[in-house]
XYZ file of C-alpha atoms in Angstrom:
674
model
C -123.092 16.075 20.444
C -121.170 15.184 17.255
C -118.085 13.365 18.311
C -116.223 14.557 15.185
C -116.917 18.222 15.926
C -114.037 20.477 17.129
C -114.587 22.778 20.233
C -112.672 25.790 21.157
C -111.890 25.704 24.942
C -110.481 28.703 26.936
C -108.464 27.725 29.976
C -107.983 29.883 32.955
C -105.784 27.554 35.051
C -102.604 27.752 37.211
C -99.992 26.841 34.653
C -99.408 25.120 31.307
C -99.080 21.723 32.883
C -102.615 22.034 34.262
C -103.826 23.107 30.762
C -102.035 20.092 29.211
C -103.914 17.869 31.779
C -107.280 19.146 30.714
C -106.525 18.843 27.018
C -105.415 15.143 27.510
C -108.714 14.497 29.295
C -110.632 15.680 26.217
C -108.408 13.717 23.896
C -108.861 10.559 25.988
C -112.432 10.908 25.795
C -112.310 11.270 21.989
C -113.328 14.914 21.962
C -111.435 17.274 19.587
C -110.753 20.202 21.766
C -108.623 23.115 20.500
C -107.550 25.006 23.690
C -105.733 28.202 24.672
C -104.617 29.014 28.225
C -105.026 32.632 29.081
C -101.736 34.275 30.270
C -102.981 37.813 31.471
C -106.069 39.931 31.641
C -105.068 41.574 28.242
C -104.824 38.202 26.689
C -108.307 37.265 27.911
C -109.697 40.360 26.340
C -107.919 39.767 22.975
C -109.105 36.195 22.798
C -112.766 37.018 23.796
C -112.805 39.764 21.080
C -111.150 37.642 18.326
C -112.833 34.289 18.605
C -115.906 32.507 19.730
C -115.451 29.937 22.504
C -117.547 26.944 23.404
C -116.315 26.334 26.972
C -114.249 28.015 29.655
C -112.577 25.986 32.346
C -111.321 27.559 35.626
C -109.341 26.125 38.630
C -109.384 29.482 40.606
C -105.569 29.204 40.847
C -104.471 31.433 37.905
C -101.679 33.683 39.244
C -102.939 36.828 37.164
C -106.513 36.388 36.138
C -109.294 36.000 38.797
C -112.624 34.202 38.130
C -114.424 37.454 39.043
C -112.560 39.441 36.549
C -113.061 36.865 33.845
C -116.893 36.599 34.425
C -117.120 40.412 34.435
C -115.089 40.743 31.093
C -117.189 37.920 29.429
C -120.343 39.894 30.469
C -118.997 43.057 29.113
C -118.243 41.361 25.774
C -121.833 40.100 25.732
C -120.736 36.440 25.516
C -122.653 33.323 26.325
C -120.112 30.888 27.189
C -120.681 27.790 29.474
C -118.135 27.599 32.398
C -116.800 24.831 34.645
C -114.894 25.276 37.842
C -112.391 22.449 38.825
C -112.217 22.359 42.614
C -111.218 20.082 45.408
C -114.182 21.456 47.542
C -117.735 20.531 46.514
C -119.399 21.548 49.679
C -122.738 23.110 49.616
C -121.380 26.578 50.224
C -118.861 26.196 47.230
C -121.592 24.940 44.962
C -124.062 27.649 45.763
C -121.322 30.244 45.168
C -120.406 28.649 41.913
C -123.928 28.344 40.689
C -124.685 31.891 41.661
C -122.090 33.039 39.190
C -123.394 30.716 36.406
C -120.612 28.264 36.813
C -120.942 24.450 37.143
C -118.296 22.677 39.314
C -116.494 19.261 39.265
C -113.810 17.890 41.548
C -111.493 16.507 39.039
C -110.608 17.049 35.365
C -109.401 13.439 34.824
C -112.672 11.978 35.701
C -115.301 10.938 33.210
C -117.895 13.076 34.888
C -115.703 16.225 33.853
C -116.037 15.282 30.204
C -119.777 14.587 30.481
C -120.404 17.874 32.360
C -118.372 19.744 29.678
C -120.484 18.150 26.813
C -123.694 18.890 28.644
C -122.710 22.459 29.318
C -121.678 23.015 25.658
C -124.885 21.427 24.364
C -127.101 23.518 26.732
C -125.306 26.711 25.533
C -125.819 25.771 21.908
C -129.496 25.019 22.496
C -129.806 28.376 24.423
C -128.171 30.337 21.652
C -130.348 28.614 19.079
C -133.481 29.456 21.334
C -132.373 33.079 21.366
C -132.091 33.163 17.627
C -135.495 31.459 17.122
C -137.094 33.951 19.524
C -135.473 36.826 17.574
C -136.546 35.222 14.177
C -140.138 34.657 15.591
C -140.318 38.266 17.002
C -139.156 39.455 13.594
C -141.748 37.476 11.799
C -144.455 38.786 14.152
C -143.378 42.385 13.597
C -143.234 41.879 9.945
C -146.784 40.473 10.041
C -147.828 43.456 11.966
C -146.097 45.851 9.539
C -147.699 44.149 6.619
C -151.074 44.481 8.171
C -150.513 48.096 8.998
C -148.985 49.058 5.662
C -151.276 47.030 3.397
C -153.728 48.939 1.315
C -155.998 45.961 1.421
C -158.738 46.187 4.097
C -158.031 43.257 6.450
C -159.725 42.214 9.700
C -159.353 39.255 12.020
C -162.678 37.845 13.361
C -163.265 35.363 16.192
C -166.874 34.201 17.052
C -168.004 37.066 14.869
C -166.132 39.640 16.846
C -163.419 41.907 15.207
C -160.302 41.283 17.297
C -158.009 43.209 15.050
C -158.065 45.205 11.854
C -155.975 47.663 9.880
C -156.522 51.366 8.903
C -157.612 50.351 5.455
C -160.391 48.354 6.872
C -161.477 51.145 9.226
C -161.363 53.670 6.427
C -163.496 51.515 4.198
C -166.205 51.599 6.731
C -165.672 55.364 7.198
C -164.284 55.009 10.826
C -161.382 57.391 11.578
C -160.129 55.493 14.753
C -159.347 51.825 14.819
C -160.384 51.633 18.367
C -163.917 52.299 17.393
C -163.937 48.843 15.629
C -162.312 47.007 18.633
C -164.551 44.160 19.651
C -167.248 45.270 17.324
C -169.541 42.641 15.696
C -168.833 42.090 12.089
C -172.479 41.666 11.391
C -173.338 45.235 12.566
C -171.057 46.410 9.388
C -173.336 44.523 6.975
C -176.466 46.278 5.589
C -179.644 44.918 7.344
C -181.180 43.351 4.199
C -178.017 41.140 3.681
C -177.546 40.356 7.432
C -179.390 37.025 7.212
C -177.334 35.747 4.239
C -174.048 36.975 5.997
C -175.066 35.038 9.236
C -175.636 31.962 7.288
C -172.414 32.376 5.660
C -170.419 32.689 8.892
C -172.302 29.723 10.385
C -171.234 27.578 7.523
C -167.742 28.558 7.787
C -167.607 27.748 11.578
C -169.319 24.424 11.068
C -167.227 23.111 8.226
C -163.506 23.730 8.452
C -163.049 22.549 4.964
C -165.116 25.462 3.811
C -162.767 28.140 5.532
C -161.696 29.667 2.302
C -164.669 31.217 0.739
C -166.098 34.527 -0.604
C -169.382 36.423 -0.474
C -170.753 39.653 -1.951
C -172.939 41.834 0.166
C -173.879 45.390 0.987
C -171.965 46.973 3.730
C -173.179 49.929 5.887
C -170.573 52.541 6.772
C -170.375 54.748 9.825
C -172.160 57.614 7.884
C -174.998 55.121 7.177
C -174.080 55.013 3.564
C -174.112 51.593 1.879
C -171.921 50.166 -0.884
C -171.476 46.679 -2.403
C -168.446 44.827 -1.051
C -166.629 41.599 -1.829
C -165.514 39.527 1.241
C -162.569 36.982 0.921
C -162.405 34.760 3.946
C -159.805 32.360 4.931
C -158.751 30.464 8.070
C -155.900 32.034 10.139
C -154.511 32.399 13.560
C -153.786 35.408 15.815
C -151.673 35.178 18.893
C -151.848 31.388 18.657
C -155.742 31.308 18.551
C -157.669 30.269 15.510
C -159.784 32.864 13.721
C -160.882 34.008 10.314
C -159.090 36.493 8.042
C -161.428 38.863 6.079
C -160.242 40.808 3.169
C -162.719 43.288 1.901
C -162.768 45.313 -1.245
C -165.396 47.604 -2.708
C -165.826 49.707 -5.847
C -165.161 52.790 -3.842
C -162.077 51.316 -2.197
C -160.712 50.194 -5.531
C -161.223 53.686 -7.069
C -159.387 55.308 -4.163
C -156.467 52.913 -4.064
C -153.050 54.092 -5.336
C -152.304 52.936 -8.837
C -150.096 49.946 -8.954
C -148.581 50.608 -12.494
C -146.445 53.515 -13.486
C -148.328 55.275 -16.299
C -145.320 56.119 -18.403
C -143.613 52.783 -18.398
C -146.066 50.023 -17.329
C -143.774 49.050 -14.419
C -144.695 48.599 -10.818
C -144.586 51.776 -8.860
C -142.421 52.585 -5.879
C -145.292 51.956 -3.451
C -146.005 48.521 -4.966
C -142.279 47.722 -4.739
C -142.157 48.606 -1.038
C -144.950 46.258 -0.305
C -143.312 43.448 -2.267
C -139.929 44.180 -0.618
C -141.491 43.603 2.836
C -143.153 40.275 1.802
C -140.073 38.939 0.023
C -137.744 39.942 2.970
C -140.049 37.941 5.327
C -139.897 35.009 2.989
C -136.233 35.193 2.629
C -135.771 35.204 6.461
C -138.266 32.217 6.834
C -136.549 30.216 4.149
C -133.015 31.133 5.365
C -131.874 32.467 2.000
C -130.361 35.720 0.800
C -132.390 37.886 -1.704
C -131.066 41.083 -3.152
C -132.521 44.431 -4.076
C -130.766 45.567 -7.348
C -131.086 49.274 -8.320
C -129.979 50.726 -11.860
C -129.573 54.393 -12.025
C -128.890 56.062 -15.395
C -125.685 58.087 -15.452
C -125.797 61.810 -16.575
C -129.668 61.528 -16.497
C -130.090 65.367 -16.348
C -128.140 65.770 -19.663
C -130.141 62.970 -21.153
C -133.396 64.525 -19.962
C -132.841 67.784 -21.573
C -132.154 65.937 -24.786
C -135.096 63.606 -24.877
C -137.528 65.080 -22.254
C -139.944 63.270 -19.959
C -141.639 61.154 -22.602
C -138.126 60.061 -23.857
C -137.146 59.117 -20.379
C -140.178 56.938 -20.022
C -139.133 55.037 -23.105
C -135.467 54.656 -21.874
C -136.611 53.481 -18.452
C -138.996 50.940 -19.998
C -136.426 49.780 -22.436
C -133.787 49.259 -19.518
C -136.270 47.371 -17.468
C -136.992 45.055 -20.333
C -133.300 44.623 -21.145
C -132.454 43.851 -17.617
C -135.415 41.352 -17.108
C -134.324 39.586 -20.247
C -130.583 39.151 -19.456
C -130.461 38.901 -15.609
C -131.296 35.719 -13.924
C -133.833 35.216 -11.109
C -135.386 38.693 -11.233
C -138.905 39.738 -10.487
C -140.950 42.764 -9.679
C -139.199 45.415 -11.703
C -140.309 48.883 -10.541
C -139.629 52.415 -11.489
C -138.447 54.230 -8.301
C -137.580 57.729 -9.837
C -137.370 59.497 -13.114
C -134.055 57.893 -13.948
C -133.863 54.564 -11.810
C -135.420 51.153 -11.565
C -135.232 48.581 -8.888
C -135.868 44.936 -8.851
C -135.955 42.012 -6.500
C -133.762 39.077 -7.144
C -133.484 35.631 -5.572
C -129.752 35.819 -6.192
C -127.518 36.377 -3.182
C -125.424 39.602 -3.160
C -122.133 38.086 -4.653
C -123.879 36.228 -7.411
C -125.947 39.189 -8.367
C -122.689 41.277 -8.358
C -121.075 38.870 -10.805
C -124.033 39.007 -13.167
C -124.563 42.708 -13.127
C -120.755 43.254 -13.789
C -121.111 41.280 -16.930
C -124.182 42.988 -17.826
C -123.227 46.639 -17.572
C -120.949 46.471 -20.675
C -123.885 45.119 -22.704
C -126.063 47.917 -21.596
C -123.426 50.433 -22.607
C -123.432 48.836 -26.108
C -127.214 48.609 -26.232
C -129.046 51.109 -28.552
C -132.470 52.367 -27.360
C -134.830 53.681 -30.050
C -136.907 56.766 -29.602
C -139.194 58.405 -32.207
C -136.760 60.149 -34.536
C -133.504 59.290 -32.771
C -131.518 56.695 -30.890
C -129.688 56.972 -27.581
C -127.061 55.092 -25.551
C -126.461 55.342 -21.896
C -124.720 53.733 -18.897
C -125.795 52.844 -15.524
C -124.515 52.791 -11.948
C -125.793 49.951 -9.948
C -126.162 49.084 -6.310
C -126.934 45.693 -4.794
C -128.425 45.534 -1.292
C -129.274 42.719 0.922
C -133.111 42.416 0.989
C -133.214 40.844 4.452
C -134.014 44.085 6.104
C -136.782 45.108 8.514
C -137.664 48.476 6.997
C -138.407 48.606 3.296
C -138.621 52.313 3.045
C -135.289 52.726 4.818
C -133.705 50.145 2.480
C -135.007 51.925 -0.675
C -133.745 55.288 0.562
C -130.333 53.647 1.179
C -130.436 52.338 -2.332
C -130.695 55.708 -3.904
C -127.777 57.052 -1.685
C -125.846 53.957 -2.659
C -125.917 54.536 -6.498
C -124.799 58.122 -5.947
C -121.840 56.957 -3.625
C -120.792 54.262 -6.024
C -120.827 56.646 -8.975
C -118.644 58.951 -6.881
C -116.351 56.314 -5.603
C -116.110 54.106 -8.687
C -116.983 56.331 -11.486
C -119.935 55.705 -13.782
C -120.959 52.425 -15.359
C -120.029 50.665 -12.028
C -121.686 48.256 -9.728
C -121.047 47.418 -6.002
C -122.632 45.552 -3.181
C -123.719 48.361 -0.686
C -123.695 47.698 2.948
C -124.686 50.578 5.240
C -121.736 51.477 7.428
C -123.733 51.877 10.518
C -125.196 48.754 12.118
C -125.982 47.097 15.349
C -125.077 43.568 16.393
C -126.544 40.513 14.767
C -129.734 40.634 16.996
C -130.388 44.380 16.611
C -131.434 46.298 13.522
C -130.196 49.693 12.813
C -133.442 51.170 11.863
C -135.954 49.101 13.789
C -137.895 50.740 16.664
C -138.447 47.644 18.598
C -134.811 46.737 18.461
C -133.727 50.270 19.331
C -135.744 49.730 22.506
C -134.053 46.404 22.996
C -130.674 48.086 22.664
C -131.631 50.704 25.361
C -132.734 47.733 27.643
C -129.433 46.027 27.045
C -127.475 49.181 27.842
C -125.820 49.288 24.495
C -126.062 53.037 24.093
C -123.810 55.395 25.950
C -123.520 59.048 25.966
C -120.341 61.029 25.217
C -119.711 64.698 25.681
C -117.748 67.128 23.397
C -116.788 70.554 24.418
C -117.462 73.713 22.602
C -114.800 76.446 22.523
C -116.118 79.941 22.846
C -114.508 82.486 20.325
C -116.257 85.268 22.125
C -115.091 84.886 25.690
C -118.052 83.242 27.141
C -117.681 82.257 30.820
C -119.916 79.158 30.789
C -119.019 75.682 29.818
C -120.869 74.111 26.894
C -120.854 70.377 25.850
C -122.530 68.703 22.898
C -124.109 65.332 23.756
C -123.488 62.477 21.335
C -125.272 59.080 21.558
C -122.779 56.328 20.950
C -123.460 52.541 20.547
C -121.417 49.713 22.032
C -121.980 46.207 20.483
C -120.022 43.329 19.612
C -118.129 45.107 17.004
C -116.960 47.905 19.436
C -117.903 51.557 20.005
C -119.354 53.675 17.165
C -121.180 56.892 16.718
C -124.114 55.741 14.596
C -125.381 59.209 13.692
C -127.111 58.049 10.531
C -128.775 55.133 12.309
C -130.075 57.303 15.221
C -131.536 59.757 12.736
C -133.180 56.992 10.727
C -134.479 55.279 13.883
C -137.046 58.025 14.579
C -137.621 56.323 18.106
C -139.151 58.712 20.656
C -138.101 56.270 23.361
C -134.422 56.926 22.401
C -134.871 60.607 22.442
C -136.244 60.500 26.103
C -133.512 58.159 27.179
C -130.949 60.572 26.029
C -132.668 63.520 27.659
C -132.945 61.621 30.914
C -129.361 60.337 30.941
C -127.804 63.599 29.902
C -129.813 65.744 32.504
C -128.891 63.366 35.208
C -125.115 63.725 34.356
C -125.702 67.595 34.081
C -127.419 67.632 37.488
C -124.501 65.768 39.050
C -121.939 68.128 37.531
C -123.923 71.270 38.667
C -123.777 69.964 42.292
C -120.149 70.388 42.131
C -120.854 74.145 41.305
C -119.876 73.895 37.654
C -121.455 76.318 35.311
C -122.280 73.918 32.431
C -124.769 73.843 29.559
C -125.616 70.775 27.284
C -126.599 70.757 23.592
C -128.757 67.636 23.273
C -129.312 66.358 19.695
C -132.771 64.890 19.107
C -134.151 62.769 16.270
C -137.162 63.612 13.870
C -139.378 61.722 16.084
C -139.009 64.473 18.786
C -140.460 66.895 16.281
C -143.537 64.718 15.822
C -144.101 63.988 19.456
C -146.856 66.225 20.774
C -146.384 65.199 24.398
C -142.537 65.725 24.559
C -142.553 69.309 25.775
C -144.950 68.493 28.570
C -142.938 65.584 29.550
C -139.720 67.646 29.433
C -141.144 70.075 32.051
C -141.507 67.093 34.400
C -138.043 65.705 33.531
C -136.211 68.902 33.907
C -137.931 69.615 37.294
C -137.053 65.975 38.487
C -133.320 66.534 37.614
C -133.256 69.756 39.507
C -131.676 71.710 36.623
C -133.170 74.750 34.818
C -134.408 75.377 31.272
C -131.365 77.659 30.685
C -129.015 74.564 31.177
C -130.104 72.658 28.152
C -130.201 73.349 24.488
C -132.088 71.103 22.276
C -130.732 70.687 18.634
C -132.720 69.368 15.575
C -131.398 68.505 12.107
C -132.265 71.063 9.396
C -133.414 68.177 7.090
C -135.725 66.723 9.748
C -137.269 70.226 10.141
C -137.840 70.828 6.519
C -139.336 67.280 5.973
C -141.820 67.788 8.927
C -142.227 71.598 8.758
C -145.782 71.728 9.927
C -145.215 69.692 13.054
C -141.792 71.136 13.448
C -143.230 74.681 13.625
C -145.686 73.702 16.277
C -143.336 71.641 18.415
C -140.256 73.848 18.249
C -142.418 76.804 19.171
C -143.680 74.959 22.187
C -139.990 74.574 23.208
C -139.443 78.269 22.899
C -142.606 78.915 24.974
C -141.447 76.598 27.696
C -138.181 78.634 27.961
C -135.881 76.206 26.239
C -133.036 77.400 24.009
C -133.270 75.617 20.439
C -130.573 74.993 17.850
C -130.733 73.949 14.248
C -127.984 71.343 13.014
C -126.374 70.759 9.756
C -127.317 74.348 8.814
C -126.329 76.558 5.884
C -126.120 74.477 2.824
C -129.600 75.132 1.463
C -130.172 77.791 -1.260
C -132.065 79.883 1.327
C -130.950 78.740 4.688
C -132.723 81.291 6.658
C -136.179 80.706 5.168
C -136.996 78.252 7.991
C -136.561 81.269 10.406
C -139.782 82.743 8.969
C -141.509 80.062 10.983
C -139.159 79.419 13.998
C -136.669 81.674 15.680
C -133.693 79.528 16.617
C -131.087 80.606 19.167
C -128.101 78.750 17.746
C -127.014 77.107 14.519
C -124.591 74.344 14.256
C -123.263 74.742 10.797
C -122.977 71.978 8.060
C -119.626 70.124 8.019
C -118.793 71.494 4.527
C -117.920 74.821 5.792
C -114.813 73.629 7.687
C -113.683 72.001 4.334
C -114.063 75.329 2.674
C -112.157 77.070 5.456
C -109.330 74.675 5.104
C -109.152 75.418 1.313
C -108.986 79.136 2.199
C -112.549 79.795 0.987
C -114.332 81.798 3.735
C -116.810 84.085 1.994
C -119.757 81.723 2.301
C -119.121 81.277 5.935
C -118.658 85.002 6.487
C -121.959 85.815 4.780
C -123.691 83.238 6.815
C -122.342 84.170 10.233
C -123.161 87.947 9.413
C -126.674 87.042 8.646
C -126.899 84.849 11.772
C -125.650 87.708 14.101
C -128.342 90.033 12.533
C -130.920 87.578 13.570
C -129.403 87.136 17.079
C -128.275 83.552 16.293
C -125.093 82.039 17.708
C -123.019 79.895 15.340
C -121.206 76.673 15.947
C -118.480 75.407 13.414
C -117.994 71.593 13.986
C -115.263 69.211 12.915
C -112.276 71.570 13.570
C -109.258 69.202 13.396
C -106.328 71.515 14.116
C -105.347 75.013 15.137
C -104.145 76.118 11.745
C -107.552 77.829 10.819
C -108.209 79.380 14.189
C -107.388 82.915 13.159
C -109.444 82.578 9.910
C -112.448 81.149 11.816
C -112.327 83.783 14.446
C -112.337 86.491 11.642
C -115.528 85.254 10.225
C -117.428 85.965 13.340
C -118.263 82.378 14.334
C -119.174 82.133 17.998
C -118.141 78.519 18.845
C -116.051 75.809 17.363
C -115.833 72.102 18.254
C -114.053 68.992 17.073
C -111.255 66.764 17.912
C -108.850 69.694 18.010
C -110.554 70.926 21.010
C -111.241 67.530 22.497
C -112.640 64.185 21.200
C -115.982 63.038 22.667
C -115.450 61.660 26.266
C -117.622 59.698 28.476
C -117.286 62.448 31.222
C -117.463 66.131 31.122
C -113.764 66.731 31.955
C -112.462 69.465 29.646
C -110.414 72.137 31.153
C -112.098 75.347 30.160
C -109.902 78.496 30.506
C -111.409 81.801 30.628
């Protein structure tokens, strides 16, 4: 270890004199140790939360804080900190006990062995943390490679000894196969038209014999699953898959090229949004591999609707093209400028967020002064700009965030503004907010927890009803990551929520409590064809009935997946479950979805309580009246105080919920009074 390095040492020892003795031992060995002696259990929690520690030293004689409590608290904070116990008893029994708790032991803190042991433990912990980070980085790179393979429009296959060991959907589609499994372990030669098989075999043989030639191409006729034949071009290069050498085949044909999505926006000549998404994934992987920060920069024209009605679509094309050209000319380190909507462009920059922020701040006044020439007129405009970190695992999610970011920046900072946008909801450093694999890791690490918020019945209903919320506990504390969970679309998370919530409900009902749960599910539940069948087994196993649970889905998820939603939600109804729609009522025709699915309950959008607090109740009254006509119970959320109770009751709303009733709790402990 670096002798000049400074180490943070946490001391849980009998008194300050013992602490000074340990500090002197470090100083005597030339080790710069900054130490703190823990005075109480709360002091331990504060220092674990506020600072990172390189070493903890116990003597098992602290008057207030036991070793067992300390280790449990360290575990709860998800800290990896090497620990040493100073003891006069180095018997086998004592050593086994210490080792079982993950603590090394030494007989005297003044001995050189103590310093050597401390340095060894700190070095081992440092190496372990680096290993965890490397494993995380490696898993991320593997995942990105898989994502790129899956998302790529290019037909790609990996071949070993002439056998297809992996390919993407574009490859299967090129050869007219619907299912990737049909090509699993298929011989590549069988996909070549018979007249060209001899030439192709010779080509493969030459590649296998001469490693220096393992970057070559060949044009042959391929034979599709429907026996049709078409000319194809094969690019072949050396590669590896799962650590084993293989060949990567990239295949293109005239038919495939004709069917491919255009890469250039016809109106402006810029890259399309689809092409940008692919480039974002590639550059994010590159940024992670190089350990650098790259930025996604989005420019959105202010007052674009008014501008559109003045210059129309052809004029907007000219303005967007002019904006892209101006930005490319005046902003450093930019590349891959793309049109992502009628009034917005996005570009990838090799600048870090803060440098990009400074450059864009200087550029926006110049854009405001810039004159754009159109046929017969000139226009001027301003832009709102969002800068996001490109080191992200889901390009589509990040691009969606960028659109929301420009709107938020425009609202918070007015027009002609720029800001670095960081999504408020995130997991810890090792878990991504929207990555399915990492959501699974968070479940395994028990980072998710459920909380229960009671609903107050305004109609004198006798049963108890709670809404289930999924909370996240990571290094930054406890948060309700509703946006992250909605974006995750992870069916495993839905099932974990259902199992955990129904277990808690079953336990409560054993105490003869008449309780129902409203369980929020993500968009993936709508698209999971096996969920309803699985639910039947899960509900039966938990020994509750279908009447005890209400499944709730977001209105936006239903509308975005209407076809699968109609099928899945009607299956819920047929299985005897009660279903509810969430964030309901703000659409122009909110009850239009009821033409396809008959919901039992509707949790209204949060904007209604804001209207009530302003004394505006007509829209809520109209909505609840229509809901009652369709036998739908309504829930008004986010009620913060009792002042509006009489008004809410007069509108005919069936339930209300919010911190006024009770904040979400880890237990169902609300005192319902009927």
